C-alpha positions as a Python dict, from the first residue, in 0.01 Angstrom:
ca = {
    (1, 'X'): (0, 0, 0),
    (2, 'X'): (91, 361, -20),
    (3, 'X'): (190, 601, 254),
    (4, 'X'): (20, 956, 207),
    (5, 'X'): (402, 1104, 96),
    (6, 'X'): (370, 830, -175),
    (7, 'X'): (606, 566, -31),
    (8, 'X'): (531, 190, -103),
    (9, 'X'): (520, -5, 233),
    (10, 'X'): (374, -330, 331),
    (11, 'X'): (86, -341, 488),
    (12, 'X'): (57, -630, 658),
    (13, 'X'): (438, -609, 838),
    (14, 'X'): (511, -802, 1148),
    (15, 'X'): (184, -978, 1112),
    (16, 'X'): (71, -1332, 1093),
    (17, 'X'): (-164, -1298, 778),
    (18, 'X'): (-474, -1520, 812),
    (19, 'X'): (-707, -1566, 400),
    (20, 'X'): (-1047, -1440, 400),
    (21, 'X'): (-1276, -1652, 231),
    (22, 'X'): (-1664, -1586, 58),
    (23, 'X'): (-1849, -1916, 149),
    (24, 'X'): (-1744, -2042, -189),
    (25, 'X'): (-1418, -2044, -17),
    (26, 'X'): (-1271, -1794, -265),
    (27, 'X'): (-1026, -1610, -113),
    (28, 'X'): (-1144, -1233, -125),
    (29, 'X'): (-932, -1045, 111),
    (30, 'X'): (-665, -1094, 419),
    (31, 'X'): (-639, -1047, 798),
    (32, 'X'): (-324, -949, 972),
    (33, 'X'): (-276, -960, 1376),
    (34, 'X'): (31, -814, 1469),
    (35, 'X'): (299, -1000, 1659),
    (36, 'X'): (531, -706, 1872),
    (37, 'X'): (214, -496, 1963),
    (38, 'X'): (336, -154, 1850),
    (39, 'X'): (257, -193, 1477),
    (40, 'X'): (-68, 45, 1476),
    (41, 'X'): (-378, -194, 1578),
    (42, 'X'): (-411, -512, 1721),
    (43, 'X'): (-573, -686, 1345),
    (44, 'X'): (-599, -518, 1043),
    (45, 'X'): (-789, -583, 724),
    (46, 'X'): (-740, -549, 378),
    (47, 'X'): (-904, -281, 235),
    (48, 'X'): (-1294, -244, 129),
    (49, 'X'): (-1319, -371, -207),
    (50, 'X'): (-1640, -481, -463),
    (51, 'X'): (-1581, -823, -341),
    (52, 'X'): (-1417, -784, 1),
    (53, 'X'): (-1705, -582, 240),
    (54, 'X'): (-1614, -606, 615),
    (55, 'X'): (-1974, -568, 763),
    (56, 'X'): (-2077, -865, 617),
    (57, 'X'): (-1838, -1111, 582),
    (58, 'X'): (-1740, -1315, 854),
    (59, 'X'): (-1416, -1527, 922),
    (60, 'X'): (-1443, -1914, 936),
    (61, 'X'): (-1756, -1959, 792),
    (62, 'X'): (-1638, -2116, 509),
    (63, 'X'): (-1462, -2374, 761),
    (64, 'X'): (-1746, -2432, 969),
    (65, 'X'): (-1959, -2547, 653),
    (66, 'X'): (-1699, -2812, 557),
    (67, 'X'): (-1601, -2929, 835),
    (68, 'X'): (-2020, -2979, 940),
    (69, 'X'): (-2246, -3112, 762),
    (70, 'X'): (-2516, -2965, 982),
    (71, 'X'): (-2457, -2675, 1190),
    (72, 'X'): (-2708, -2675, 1472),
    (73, 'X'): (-2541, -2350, 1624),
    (74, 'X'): (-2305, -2080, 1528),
    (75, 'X'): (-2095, -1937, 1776),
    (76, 'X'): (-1951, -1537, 1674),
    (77, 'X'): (-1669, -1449, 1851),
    (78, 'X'): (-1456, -1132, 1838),
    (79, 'X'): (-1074, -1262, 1641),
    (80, 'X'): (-957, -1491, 1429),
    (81, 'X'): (-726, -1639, 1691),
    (82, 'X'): (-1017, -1736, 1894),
    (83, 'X'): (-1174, -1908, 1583),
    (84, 'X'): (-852, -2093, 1532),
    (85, 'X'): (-796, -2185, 1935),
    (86, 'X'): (-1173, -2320, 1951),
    (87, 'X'): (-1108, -2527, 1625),
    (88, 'X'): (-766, -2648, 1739),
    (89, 'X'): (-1003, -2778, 2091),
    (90, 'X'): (-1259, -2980, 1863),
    (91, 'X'): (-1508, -2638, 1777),
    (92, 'X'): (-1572, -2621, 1442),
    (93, 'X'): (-1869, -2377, 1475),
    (94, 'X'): (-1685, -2094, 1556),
    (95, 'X'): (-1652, -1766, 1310),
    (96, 'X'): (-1577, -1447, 1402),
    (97, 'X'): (-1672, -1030, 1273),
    (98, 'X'): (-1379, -886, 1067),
    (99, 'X'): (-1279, -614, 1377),
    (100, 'X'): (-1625, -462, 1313),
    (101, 'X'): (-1941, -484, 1509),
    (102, 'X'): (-2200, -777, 1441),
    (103, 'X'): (-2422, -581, 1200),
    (104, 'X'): (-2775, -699, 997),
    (105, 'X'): (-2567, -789, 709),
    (106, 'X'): (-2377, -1088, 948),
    (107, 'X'): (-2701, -1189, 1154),
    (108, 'X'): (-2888, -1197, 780),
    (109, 'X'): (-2630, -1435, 676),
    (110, 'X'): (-2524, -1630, 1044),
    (111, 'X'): (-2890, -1749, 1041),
    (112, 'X'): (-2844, -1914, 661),
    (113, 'X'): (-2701, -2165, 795),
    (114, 'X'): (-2780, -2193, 1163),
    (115, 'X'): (-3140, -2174, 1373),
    (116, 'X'): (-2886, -2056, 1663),
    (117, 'X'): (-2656, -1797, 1705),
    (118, 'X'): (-2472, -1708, 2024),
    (119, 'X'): (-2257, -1443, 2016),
    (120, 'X'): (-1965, -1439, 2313),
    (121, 'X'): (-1844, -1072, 2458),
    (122, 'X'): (-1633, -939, 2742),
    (123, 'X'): (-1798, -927, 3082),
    (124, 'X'): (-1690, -546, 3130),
    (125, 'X'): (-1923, -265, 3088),
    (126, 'X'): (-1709, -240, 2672),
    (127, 'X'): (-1863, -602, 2649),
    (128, 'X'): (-2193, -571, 2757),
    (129, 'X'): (-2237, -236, 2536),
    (130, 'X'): (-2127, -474, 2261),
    (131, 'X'): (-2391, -706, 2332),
    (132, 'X'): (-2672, -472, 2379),
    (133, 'X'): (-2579, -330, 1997),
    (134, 'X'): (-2545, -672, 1861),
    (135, 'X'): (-2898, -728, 2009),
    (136, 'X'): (-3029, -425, 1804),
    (137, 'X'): (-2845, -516, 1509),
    (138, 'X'): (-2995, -852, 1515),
    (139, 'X'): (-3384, -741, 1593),
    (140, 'X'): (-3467, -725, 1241),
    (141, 'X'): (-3340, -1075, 1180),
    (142, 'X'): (-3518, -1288, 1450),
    (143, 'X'): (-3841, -1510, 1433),
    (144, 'X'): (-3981, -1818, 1605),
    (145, 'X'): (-3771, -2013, 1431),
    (146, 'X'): (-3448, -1792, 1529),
    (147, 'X'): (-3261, -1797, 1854),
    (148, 'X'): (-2997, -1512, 1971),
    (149, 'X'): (-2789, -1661, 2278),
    (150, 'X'): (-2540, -1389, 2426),
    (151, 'X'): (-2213, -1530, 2659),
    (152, 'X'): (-2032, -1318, 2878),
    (153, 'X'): (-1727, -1409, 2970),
    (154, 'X'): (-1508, -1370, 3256),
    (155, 'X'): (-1302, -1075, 3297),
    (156, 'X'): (-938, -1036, 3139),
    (157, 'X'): (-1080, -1411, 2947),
    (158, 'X'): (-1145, -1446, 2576),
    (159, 'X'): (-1227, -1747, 2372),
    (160, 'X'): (-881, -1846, 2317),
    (161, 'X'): (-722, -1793, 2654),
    (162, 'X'): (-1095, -2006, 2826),
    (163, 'X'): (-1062, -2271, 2565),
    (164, 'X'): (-662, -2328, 2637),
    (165, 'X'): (-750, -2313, 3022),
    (166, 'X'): (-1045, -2477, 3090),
    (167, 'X'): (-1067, -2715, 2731),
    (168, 'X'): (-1352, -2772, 2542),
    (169, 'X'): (-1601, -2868, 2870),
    (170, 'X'): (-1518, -2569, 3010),
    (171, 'X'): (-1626, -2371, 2735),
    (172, 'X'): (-1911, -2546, 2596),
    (173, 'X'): (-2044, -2487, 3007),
    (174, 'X'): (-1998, -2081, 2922),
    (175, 'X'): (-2185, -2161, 2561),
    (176, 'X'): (-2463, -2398, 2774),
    (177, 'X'): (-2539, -2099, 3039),
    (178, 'X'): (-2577, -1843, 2749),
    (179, 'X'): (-2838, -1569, 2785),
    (180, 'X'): (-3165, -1518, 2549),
    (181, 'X'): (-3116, -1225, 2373),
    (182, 'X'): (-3523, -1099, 2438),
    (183, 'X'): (-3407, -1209, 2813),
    (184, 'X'): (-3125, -962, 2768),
    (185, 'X'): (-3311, -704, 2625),
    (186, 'X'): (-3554, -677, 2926),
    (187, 'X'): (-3276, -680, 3150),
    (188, 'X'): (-3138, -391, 3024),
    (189, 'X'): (-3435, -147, 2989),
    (190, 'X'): (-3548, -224, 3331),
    (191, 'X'): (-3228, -157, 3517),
    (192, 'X'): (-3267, 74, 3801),
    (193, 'X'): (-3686, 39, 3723),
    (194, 'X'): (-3915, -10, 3978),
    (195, 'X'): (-4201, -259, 3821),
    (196, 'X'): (-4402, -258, 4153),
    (197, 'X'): (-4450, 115, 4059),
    (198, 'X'): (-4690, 238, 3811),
    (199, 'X'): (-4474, 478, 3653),
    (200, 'X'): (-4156, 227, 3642),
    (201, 'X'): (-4355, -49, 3434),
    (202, 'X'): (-4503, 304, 3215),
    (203, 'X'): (-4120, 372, 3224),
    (204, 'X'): (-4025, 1, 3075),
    (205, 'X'): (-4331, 10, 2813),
    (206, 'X'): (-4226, 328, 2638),
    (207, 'X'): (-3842, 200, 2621),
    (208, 'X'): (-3902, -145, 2473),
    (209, 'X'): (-4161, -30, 2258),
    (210, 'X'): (-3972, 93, 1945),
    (211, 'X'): (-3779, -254, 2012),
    (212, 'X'): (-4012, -465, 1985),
    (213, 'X'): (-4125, -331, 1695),
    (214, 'X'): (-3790, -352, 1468),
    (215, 'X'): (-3877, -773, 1508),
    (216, 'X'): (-4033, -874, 1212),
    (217, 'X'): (-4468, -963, 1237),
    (218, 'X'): (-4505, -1287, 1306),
    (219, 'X'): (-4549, -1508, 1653),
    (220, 'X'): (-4214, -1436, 1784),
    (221, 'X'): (-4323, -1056, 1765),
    (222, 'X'): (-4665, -1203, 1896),
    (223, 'X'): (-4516, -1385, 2236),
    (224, 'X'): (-4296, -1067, 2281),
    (225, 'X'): (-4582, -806, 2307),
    (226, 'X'): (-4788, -1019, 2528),
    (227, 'X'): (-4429, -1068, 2766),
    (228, 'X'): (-4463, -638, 2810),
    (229, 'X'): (-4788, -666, 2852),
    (230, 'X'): (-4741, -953, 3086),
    (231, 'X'): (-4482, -726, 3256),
    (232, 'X'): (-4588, -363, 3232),
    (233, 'X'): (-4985, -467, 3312),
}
C-alpha cells in the first residue's frame, strides 16, 4: 500500500496474515494480527473492495460449513485467533466479525445456515455495550424459528485464553449458560426500574416499545408483546 508522501510499504508487516474466504471459499481479502504490539492496531484488514465488504463477511464460515455437515449453532466471537484456538479444541462452529461490530448484514447471513446464534463478549461494561448493539443489530433478523444466545465471559478471558485453560467442557459450560437475547433485552431497559410502581412499568413500556417493533410480524413478535404486557400490566 501507499503512505500519504507516496512511499510503497507493506501493509501487513510483522503480522501473521490469516485468508479471508466468501463461502465459496474464494479467497477475497486478508487479515493481519500483529505479533510485537506496536505496529498500529491489534488486526488489520485489507481494504474495502467490490468483493471484500467487512460488515458482512465473517471469518471461518467457510470452515465451519466443511467441516459440518449440519450446523445446529453458530458461535460469533470477536478474532480470528479465537476461531482458530476453539477449532484447534474440537469447535468447528466458531466464526468471528472482521474487527467490526456484528451488523444486519452478518445476523442476515449467520442465520443461513444456523437456527442458533450465540454471540460471546467481554464481561466489562465495553462487552456488555457490545452485546446490547449486537442485540439491536440482530432485531430485524429474529423469528420463532431464530434464537440469539449472548455469553459473557469472565473478565481479562477471551475465547482463546478459556478454551486453552479450561478445554472444550469448560467452554461449551460458558456456551450452555448463554443468555436469550429478548431475556437480555428486558434486563437492560429495566435496570434501576421499579415494576411494583406504576410509573416504572409506564417507564419500561415506552423503552421497549420501538424494540419490539424492529422484530419482524409474526409469533415471535406475537409472544414478545404479550411478555410487556405480561410485565408492564
Amino acid at each position: 500500500t501507499k503512505s500519504e508522501k507516496g512511499r510503497v510499504y507493506d501493509r501487513f508487516r510483522n503480522r501473521i496474515v490469516f485468508p479471508i474466504r466468501d463461502t465459496r471459499g474464494r479467497v477475497i481479502g486478508f487479515g493481519g494480527r500483529t505479533m510485537t504490539g506496536d505496529d498500529g492496531p491489534k488486526y488489520l484488514n485489507s481494504p474495502e473492495t467490490p468483493v471484500f465488504r467487512k460488515g458482512s463477511e465473517l471469518y471461518g464460515l467457510y470452515e465451519a460449513r466443511r467441516a459440518l455437515r449440519r450446523i445446529e449453532r453458530l458461535i460469533v466471537v470477536e478474532g480470528y485467533m479465537d476461531v482458530v484456538a476453539l477449532a484447534q479444541h474440537g469447535i468447528a462452529n466458531a466464526v468471528a466479525t472482521l474487527g467490526t461490530a456484528s451488523g444486519e448484514a452478518h445476523f442476515h447471513k449467520l442465520y443461513r445456515y444456523a437456527d442458533e446464534v450465540v454471540c460471546c463478549f467481554d464481561g466489562d461494561m465495553a462487552g456488555r455495550q457490545a452485546a446490547w448493539k449486537a442485540l439491536e443489530n440482530a432485531l430485524p433478523t429474529l423469528n420463532e424459528h431464530r434464537q440469539l444466545k449472548l455469553v459473557f465471559l469472565p473478565d481479562g478471558e477471551d475465547p482463546d485464553s478459556l478454551v486453552r485453560e479450561q478445554g472444550r467442557a469448560g467452554f461449551d459450560k460458558f456456551i450452555h449458560n448463554a443468555i436469550p437475547g429478548l431475556e437480555f433485552l428486558f434486563q437492560h431497559l429495566s435496570k434501576g426500574l421499579d415494576l411494583d410502581a406504576l410509573d416504572g412499568r409506564a417507564k419500561l413500556a415506552g423503552l421497549i416499545t420501538p424494540y419490539v417493533e424492529k422484530v419482524p410480524p409474526g409469533v415471535l413478535r406475537t409472544l414478545l408483546e404479550q411478555k410487556v404486557a405480561e410485565v408492564t400490566g
